[in-house]
CSV table of C-alpha atoms in Angstrom, one decimal:
chain,number,residue,atom,x,y,z
A,4,MET,CA,0.0,0.0,0.0
A,5,SER,CA,1.5,3.3,-1.0
A,6,ALA,CA,2.3,5.9,1.7
A,7,SER,CA,2.3,8.9,-0.5
A,8,LEU,CA,-0.2,11.0,-2.5
A,9,HIS,CA,-0.2,13.9,-4.8
A,10,SER,CA,0.1,17.2,-2.9
A,11,ALA,CA,-3.5,18.2,-3.7
A,12,LEU,CA,-5.9,16.1,-1.8
A,13,PHE,CA,-9.0,14.4,-2.9
A,14,ALA,CA,-12.8,14.3,-3.0
A,15,ILE,CA,-14.4,10.9,-2.5
A,16,VAL,CA,-17.2,9.4,-4.5
A,17,ALA,CA,-19.2,6.2,-4.0
A,18,VAL,CA,-18.4,3.3,-6.4
A,19,GLY,CA,-21.0,0.7,-7.2
A,20,CYS,CA,-23.6,2.2,-4.8
A,21,SER,CA,-26.8,4.0,-5.4
A,22,SER,CA,-29.0,5.9,-3.0
A,23,SER,CA,-32.5,4.7,-2.3
A,24,SER,CA,-35.6,6.7,-1.4
A,25,ASP,CA,-36.4,4.4,1.5
A,26,VAL,CA,-33.0,4.9,3.2
A,27,GLU,CA,-33.8,6.9,6.3
A,28,PRO,CA,-31.3,6.3,9.1
A,29,GLY,CA,-28.8,8.5,10.9
A,30,GLY,CA,-29.2,11.0,13.7
A,31,ASP,CA,-28.1,11.0,17.3
A,32,ALA,CA,-29.2,9.3,20.5
A,33,PHE,CA,-29.6,11.6,23.4
A,34,ALA,CA,-28.8,10.0,26.7
A,35,GLY,CA,-29.6,11.5,30.0
A,36,GLY,CA,-33.4,11.9,29.4
A,37,GLN,CA,-33.2,14.0,26.3
A,38,THR,CA,-35.7,13.5,23.5
A,39,SER,CA,-34.6,12.5,20.0
A,40,PHE,CA,-36.0,13.8,16.7
A,41,GLY,CA,-38.2,10.8,16.5
A,42,GLY,CA,-39.9,11.7,19.8
A,43,GLN,CA,-38.3,8.8,21.7
A,44,THR,CA,-36.9,9.5,25.1
A,45,PHE,CA,-33.8,7.8,26.4
A,46,GLY,CA,-33.3,7.7,30.1
A,47,GLY,CA,-30.0,8.2,31.9
A,48,GLY,CA,-27.8,5.2,31.8
A,49,GLN,CA,-29.2,3.9,28.6
A,50,SER,CA,-27.8,0.6,27.7
A,51,PRO,CA,-26.2,0.4,24.2
A,52,ILE,CA,-27.0,-2.4,21.9
A,53,GLY,CA,-23.9,-4.4,22.9
A,54,GLY,CA,-22.3,-7.4,21.6
A,55,GLN,CA,-23.2,-7.0,18.0
A,56,SER,CA,-21.0,-8.7,15.4
A,57,PHE,CA,-20.0,-7.7,12.0
A,58,THR,CA,-20.4,-10.4,9.4
A,59,GLY,CA,-17.3,-11.9,7.9
A,60,GLY,CA,-16.5,-12.2,4.2
A,61,ARG,CA,-17.1,-8.6,3.4
A,62,ALA,CA,-15.1,-7.0,0.7
A,63,SER,CA,-12.4,-4.6,1.6
A,64,SER,CA,-11.3,-1.5,-0.2
A,65,GLY,CA,-9.3,-3.7,-2.5
A,66,GLY,CA,-9.6,-3.5,-6.3
A,67,GLN,CA,-10.5,0.2,-6.2
A,68,THR,CA,-9.8,2.5,-9.1
A,69,TYR,CA,-8.0,5.8,-8.6
A,70,VAL,CA,-8.3,8.6,-11.1
A,71,GLY,CA,-5.4,11.0,-11.2
A,72,ALA,CA,-3.6,13.4,-13.5
A,73,GLY,CA,-2.1,10.5,-15.3
A,74,GLY,CA,-5.4,8.8,-16.1
A,75,VAL,CA,-7.0,5.7,-14.6
A,76,THR,CA,-4.9,3.2,-12.6
A,77,SER,CA,-6.2,0.1,-11.0
A,78,GLY,CA,-5.7,0.1,-7.3
A,79,GLY,CA,-5.5,-3.7,-7.0
A,80,ALA,CA,-5.1,-3.7,-3.3
A,81,ALA,CA,-5.5,-7.1,-1.6
A,82,GLY,CA,-8.5,-7.8,0.5
A,83,VAL,CA,-8.2,-7.7,4.3
A,84,PRO,CA,-10.0,-9.7,6.9
A,85,ALA,CA,-13.4,-8.5,7.7
A,86,TRP,CA,-14.3,-7.3,11.2
A,87,VAL,CA,-16.2,-10.0,13.2
A,88,GLY,CA,-17.1,-9.0,16.7
A,89,ARG,CA,-13.8,-8.6,18.6
A,90,GLY,CA,-11.8,-11.3,17.0
A,91,PRO,CA,-10.2,-12.1,13.6
A,92,GLY,CA,-12.7,-12.2,10.8
A,93,ALA,CA,-12.9,-14.3,7.7
A,94,GLY,CA,-10.9,-13.2,4.7
A,95,GLY,CA,-12.6,-10.5,2.8
A,96,SER,CA,-12.9,-10.7,-1.0
A,97,THR,CA,-11.5,-8.2,-3.4
A,98,SER,CA,-13.7,-6.8,-6.1
A,99,GLY,CA,-13.4,-4.4,-9.0
A,100,GLY,CA,-15.3,-1.7,-7.2
A,101,ALA,CA,-17.0,-1.0,-3.9
A,102,GLY,CA,-17.4,-4.2,-1.8
A,103,ALA,CA,-20.3,-5.4,0.3
A,104,GLY,CA,-19.0,-3.1,3.0
A,105,GLY,CA,-19.6,-0.1,0.9
A,106,ALA,CA,-16.1,1.0,0.3
A,107,ALA,CA,-15.6,3.9,-2.1
A,108,ALA,CA,-12.5,4.9,-4.0
A,109,PRO,CA,-10.9,8.3,-3.7
A,110,ILE,CA,-10.4,10.3,-6.8
A,111,ASP,CA,-7.3,12.4,-7.1
A,112,ALA,CA,-7.7,16.1,-7.6
A,113,GLY,CA,-5.3,15.7,-10.5
A,114,ASN,CA,-2.5,18.0,-9.5
A,115,ALA,CA,0.0,18.1,-12.3
A,116,ASN,CA,2.9,18.6,-9.8
A,117,PRO,CA,2.8,15.4,-7.7
A,118,GLY,CA,4.2,15.8,-4.2
A,119,ALA,CA,4.8,13.4,-1.3
A,120,TYR,CA,2.3,14.6,1.3
A,121,THR,CA,1.7,11.9,3.9
A,122,PRO,CA,-0.1,13.0,7.1
A,123,CYS,CA,1.1,10.0,9.2
A,124,PRO,CA,4.6,9.7,10.7
A,125,SER,CA,7.2,7.7,8.9
A,126,ASP,CA,9.4,6.9,11.9
A,127,GLY,CA,7.5,3.8,13.1
A,128,MET,CA,5.1,5.7,15.3
A,129,ASP,CA,1.3,5.2,15.2
A,130,CYS,CA,-0.7,7.5,13.0
A,131,LYS,CA,-2.9,9.6,15.3
A,132,ILE,CA,-6.6,9.8,14.2
A,133,LEU,CA,-9.1,12.1,15.8
A,134,PRO,CA,-12.8,10.8,15.5
A,135,LEU,CA,-14.7,14.1,15.7
A,136,GLY,CA,-18.5,14.5,15.8
A,137,ASP,CA,-21.7,13.6,17.7
A,138,SER,CA,-23.1,10.4,19.1
A,139,ILE,CA,-22.6,8.5,15.9
A,140,THR,CA,-18.9,9.1,16.4
A,141,PHE,CA,-19.2,8.0,20.0
A,142,GLY,CA,-20.8,4.8,18.7
A,143,VAL,CA,-24.3,5.0,20.2
A,144,GLY,CA,-26.2,1.9,19.0
A,145,ASP,CA,-23.2,-0.3,19.1
A,146,GLU,CA,-21.1,1.1,21.9
A,147,ASP,CA,-19.6,-2.2,22.8
A,148,ASN,CA,-17.7,-2.1,19.5
A,149,ALA,CA,-17.2,1.7,19.7
A,150,GLY,CA,-19.4,2.3,16.6
A,151,TYR,CA,-17.3,2.6,13.4
A,152,ARG,CA,-14.1,3.0,15.4
A,153,GLY,CA,-13.9,-0.7,16.3
A,154,PRO,CA,-14.1,-2.1,12.7
A,155,LEU,CA,-11.9,0.7,11.4
A,156,PHE,CA,-9.2,-0.2,13.9
A,157,ALA,CA,-9.6,-3.9,12.9
A,158,LEU,CA,-9.1,-3.0,9.2
A,159,ALA,CA,-5.9,-1.2,10.0
A,160,VAL,CA,-4.6,-4.0,12.3
A,161,ALA,CA,-5.5,-6.7,9.7
A,162,ALA,CA,-3.4,-4.7,7.2
A,163,GLN,CA,-0.5,-4.5,9.8
A,164,GLN,CA,-0.9,-0.7,9.9
A,165,LYS,CA,-0.2,1.4,12.9
A,166,ILE,CA,-2.9,3.7,14.2
A,167,THR,CA,-4.3,5.1,17.4
A,168,PHE,CA,-7.2,7.3,18.2
A,169,THR,CA,-7.1,10.7,20.1
A,170,GLY,CA,-9.7,12.8,21.9
A,171,SER,CA,-10.9,13.9,25.3
A,172,LEU,CA,-13.6,11.2,25.6
A,173,SER,CA,-13.0,7.4,26.0
A,174,ASN,CA,-15.2,4.4,25.3
A,175,GLY,CA,-15.2,1.1,23.6
A,176,PRO,CA,-13.9,-2.5,24.0
A,177,SER,CA,-10.6,-3.3,25.5
A,178,ILE,CA,-9.5,-5.6,22.7
A,179,VAL,CA,-10.2,-5.5,19.0
A,180,PHE,CA,-8.8,-8.0,16.5
A,181,GLY,CA,-6.5,-9.3,19.2
A,182,GLN,CA,-4.9,-5.9,19.9
A,183,PRO,CA,-5.5,-3.3,22.7
A,184,PHE,CA,-8.1,-0.9,21.5
A,185,PRO,CA,-7.4,2.9,21.7
A,186,LYS,CA,-10.6,4.3,23.2
A,187,ARG,CA,-10.2,8.0,22.7
A,188,ASN,CA,-12.6,10.1,20.6
A,189,GLU,CA,-14.5,13.4,20.4
A,190,GLY,CA,-18.0,12.1,19.9
A,191,HIS,CA,-20.4,14.3,21.8
A,192,SER,CA,-24.1,13.2,21.9
A,193,GLY,CA,-26.5,15.9,20.8
A,194,TRP,CA,-24.0,18.4,19.7
A,195,GLY,CA,-24.1,20.3,16.4
A,196,ILE,CA,-21.5,22.2,14.3
A,197,SER,CA,-21.1,25.5,16.1
A,198,THR,CA,-24.4,26.5,17.6
A,199,VAL,CA,-26.5,25.4,20.5
A,200,THR,CA,-29.0,22.6,19.6
A,201,GLN,CA,-31.9,21.5,21.7
A,202,TYR,CA,-29.9,18.4,22.7
A,203,SER,CA,-26.5,20.0,23.3
A,204,GLY,CA,-27.0,21.2,26.9
A,205,GLY,CA,-26.2,24.8,25.9
A,206,VAL,CA,-22.9,24.0,24.3
A,207,ALA,CA,-22.2,25.7,20.9
A,208,GLY,CA,-21.2,22.6,19.0
A,209,ILE,CA,-17.9,20.7,18.4
A,210,ALA,CA,-16.3,24.0,17.2
A,211,THR,CA,-15.8,24.7,20.9
A,212,LEU,CA,-13.4,21.7,21.1
A,213,ILE,CA,-11.0,23.2,18.6
A,214,PRO,CA,-8.1,23.5,19.4
A,215,MET,CA,-8.8,22.6,23.1
A,216,PRO,CA,-9.5,20.1,24.4
A,217,ALA,CA,-9.4,18.1,21.1
A,218,PHE,CA,-5.8,18.9,20.4
A,219,ALA,CA,-4.5,19.0,24.0
A,220,ASP,CA,-1.6,16.8,25.1
A,221,ASN,CA,-3.8,14.9,27.5
A,222,SER,CA,-6.2,14.1,24.6
A,223,GLY,CA,-3.3,12.7,22.5
A,224,GLY,CA,-1.9,15.9,21.0
A,225,LEU,CA,-2.3,17.2,17.5
A,226,PRO,CA,-3.8,14.5,15.3
A,227,ASN,CA,-2.4,13.4,11.9
A,228,ILE,CA,-5.9,12.7,10.6
A,229,VAL,CA,-9.2,14.2,11.6
A,230,LEU,CA,-12.4,12.2,10.7
A,231,MET,CA,-15.3,14.6,11.1
A,232,MET,CA,-18.9,13.8,10.7
A,233,ILE,CA,-21.3,16.5,12.0
A,234,GLY,CA,-24.6,18.2,11.3
A,235,THR,CA,-27.4,15.8,12.2
A,236,ASN,CA,-28.3,17.7,15.3
A,237,ASP,CA,-28.4,21.0,13.4
A,238,THR,CA,-31.1,19.9,11.0
A,239,GLY,CA,-34.0,20.4,13.4
A,240,ASN,CA,-33.7,24.2,13.4
A,241,SER,CA,-31.4,25.2,10.6
A,242,THR,CA,-31.3,25.6,6.8
A,243,ALA,CA,-28.8,23.7,4.7
A,244,SER,CA,-27.2,27.0,3.7
A,245,ALA,CA,-26.7,28.0,7.3
A,246,MET,CA,-25.3,24.6,8.2
A,247,SER,CA,-22.9,24.8,5.2
A,248,ASP,CA,-21.7,28.2,6.4
A,249,ARG,CA,-21.0,26.9,9.9
A,250,LEU,CA,-19.3,23.8,8.5
A,251,GLU,CA,-17.0,25.9,6.3
A,252,ALA,CA,-16.0,28.0,9.2
A,253,LEU,CA,-15.3,24.9,11.3
A,254,MET,CA,-13.2,23.3,8.5
A,255,ASP,CA,-11.1,26.5,8.3
A,256,LYS,CA,-10.7,26.5,12.1
A,257,ILE,CA,-9.4,22.9,12.1
A,258,ILE,CA,-7.1,23.6,9.2
A,259,ALA,CA,-5.6,26.6,10.9
A,260,ALA,CA,-5.1,24.8,14.2
A,261,ALA,CA,-3.6,21.6,12.6
A,262,PRO,CA,-2.3,22.7,9.1
A,263,ASP,CA,-0.3,19.5,8.6
A,264,ALA,CA,-3.2,17.1,9.4
A,265,LEU,CA,-5.5,15.6,6.9
A,266,LEU,CA,-9.1,16.6,7.5
A,267,VAL,CA,-11.7,14.1,6.1
A,268,VAL,CA,-15.2,15.5,6.1
A,269,ALA,CA,-18.1,13.1,5.9
A,270,LYS,CA,-21.6,13.5,4.4
A,271,ILE,CA,-24.0,12.6,7.1
A,272,THR,CA,-26.4,9.7,7.0
A,273,PRO,CA,-30.0,10.1,5.8
A,274,LEU,CA,-32.8,10.8,8.2
A,275,ALA,CA,-36.5,10.6,7.2
A,276,TRP,CA,-37.7,13.8,8.7
A,277,ALA,CA,-34.7,15.9,7.7
A,278,ASN,CA,-33.6,14.8,4.3
A,279,ASN,CA,-34.8,18.0,2.8
A,280,VAL,CA,-32.1,19.7,4.8
A,281,ILE,CA,-29.5,16.9,4.8
A,282,ASN,CA,-29.4,16.4,1.1
A,283,PRO,CA,-28.5,20.0,0.1
A,284,TYR,CA,-26.1,20.2,3.1
A,285,ASN,CA,-24.3,17.1,2.0
A,286,ASP,CA,-24.2,18.4,-1.6
A,287,SER,CA,-22.5,21.6,-0.5
A,288,MET,CA,-19.6,19.6,1.0
A,289,THR,CA,-18.2,18.8,-2.4
A,290,GLY,CA,-17.5,22.4,-3.2
A,291,LEU,CA,-16.2,23.2,0.2
A,292,VAL,CA,-13.7,20.4,0.0
A,293,GLN,CA,-12.7,21.0,-3.6
A,294,THR,CA,-12.0,24.7,-3.0
A,295,ARG,CA,-9.7,24.0,-0.1
A,296,ALA,CA,-7.9,21.1,-1.8
A,297,ALA,CA,-7.3,23.3,-4.9
A,298,SER,CA,-5.6,25.8,-2.6
A,299,GLY,CA,-3.3,23.2,-1.2
A,300,LYS,CA,-5.2,22.4,2.0
A,301,HIS,CA,-5.2,18.8,3.1
A,302,VAL,CA,-8.9,18.0,2.9
A,303,MET,CA,-10.9,15.0,1.6
A,304,LEU,CA,-14.6,14.0,1.5
A,305,ALA,CA,-16.2,10.7,2.6
A,306,ASP,CA,-19.7,9.7,1.7
A,307,MET,CA,-21.7,8.1,4.6
A,308,ASN,CA,-25.0,8.7,2.9
A,309,THR,CA,-25.0,7.0,-0.5
A,310,GLY,CA,-25.7,3.3,-0.1
A,311,PHE,CA,-26.7,3.4,3.6
A,312,THR,CA,-29.7,1.1,3.9
A,313,SER,CA,-32.0,1.5,6.8
A,314,SER,CA,-33.5,-2.0,6.7
A,315,THR,CA,-30.1,-3.6,7.4
A,316,MET,CA,-27.9,-0.8,8.9
A,317,MET,CA,-30.2,0.8,11.5
A,318,SER,CA,-30.2,0.0,15.2
A,319,SER,CA,-33.5,-0.6,17.1
A,320,ASP,CA,-33.8,3.0,18.1
A,321,GLY,CA,-34.5,3.9,14.5
A,322,ILE,CA,-31.8,6.7,14.7
A,323,HIS,CA,-28.3,5.3,14.9
A,324,PRO,CA,-26.5,2.7,12.8
A,325,ASN,CA,-26.3,-0.8,14.1
A,326,GLY,CA,-23.2,-3.0,13.8
A,327,SER,CA,-23.6,-3.4,10.1
A,328,GLY,CA,-24.1,0.3,9.6
A,329,TYR,CA,-21.0,1.2,11.6
A,330,GLU,CA,-19.1,-1.4,9.5
A,331,PHE,CA,-20.3,0.3,6.4
A,332,MET,CA,-19.0,3.6,7.8
A,333,ALA,CA,-15.6,2.0,8.8
A,334,ASN,CA,-15.2,0.8,5.2
A,335,ARG,CA,-16.0,4.3,3.8
A,336,TRP,CA,-13.4,5.9,6.1
A,337,TYR,CA,-10.8,3.2,5.3
A,338,ALA,CA,-11.3,3.7,1.6
A,339,VAL,CA,-10.2,7.3,2.0
A,340,ILE,CA,-7.3,6.9,4.5
A,341,GLY,CA,-6.3,3.3,4.3
A,342,GLN,CA,-3.6,3.9,1.6
A,343,LEU,CA,-2.1,6.6,3.9
A,344,LEU,CA,-1.6,4.6,7.1
A,345,PRO,CA,1.9,3.5,8.0
A,346,LYS,CA,3.1,-0.1,8.6
């Protein structure tokens, strides 16, 4: 797996996936007696849906196609074992496009002057990844596996890559794929982008975490990669345009605070009662990412919306992903960053 990229970073597109009008998952759980968008109330000390397993045999991000300045080149990466609970999974198959796990191939911005930008250290140290967002980042719905963080870590371990997670919060299993699991994250239930939501307890969004405490030494320090998925909790009282403006300001704040880090911004999952806001908000991300990549900023886009199927990827609360949904997300993240992670 290559450890270098062109100096201009990428936008990501889904490969072999199509959106469906009956896909209505996403959103945030709101512990501590708060009420979700769907009118469900979750009492304090809510038990997550634990012990879920991810099925083996899923395709990895192998066999992807990368489009750069020089034309189309087959990725041809080998498949990696799929995530199965907390132990080694069955070998994943390789396909010519997105696998069953929903992996999507990055597309190079096509810079004619290739560079050697790699966000991760090359001295044998772990690549530090900050999961940044709301309760989906925390893993509500499958907290025993840390949401997408468990299967994402498993993909890296299976490929013999060195990663760790950073952040001021901590949750998840002790062992994943036979290795100690790094539990740190910045997944704050009910929080929005940069304004108070009805679920945030008066906090003006994850923007308040940048640079501190998210980048503090006791949170793991400056990350090499930031995985940011945010906006679900803004949809109840905001327009897509206002959300896009707030996201743009937050992206620039992160870039200014950690200019050498790779920022990966994710389209949020669909939600039945808010898709009229979510869809244009997601669409706006492409331009936000492309503008910054074109100016030399280290920004990429991941798509958590296209191909997310509510009938198989939703937890019983009807809001958050289940184990399969979080595995889908892990594959999407890995399709973007996998080629950058050190061994």
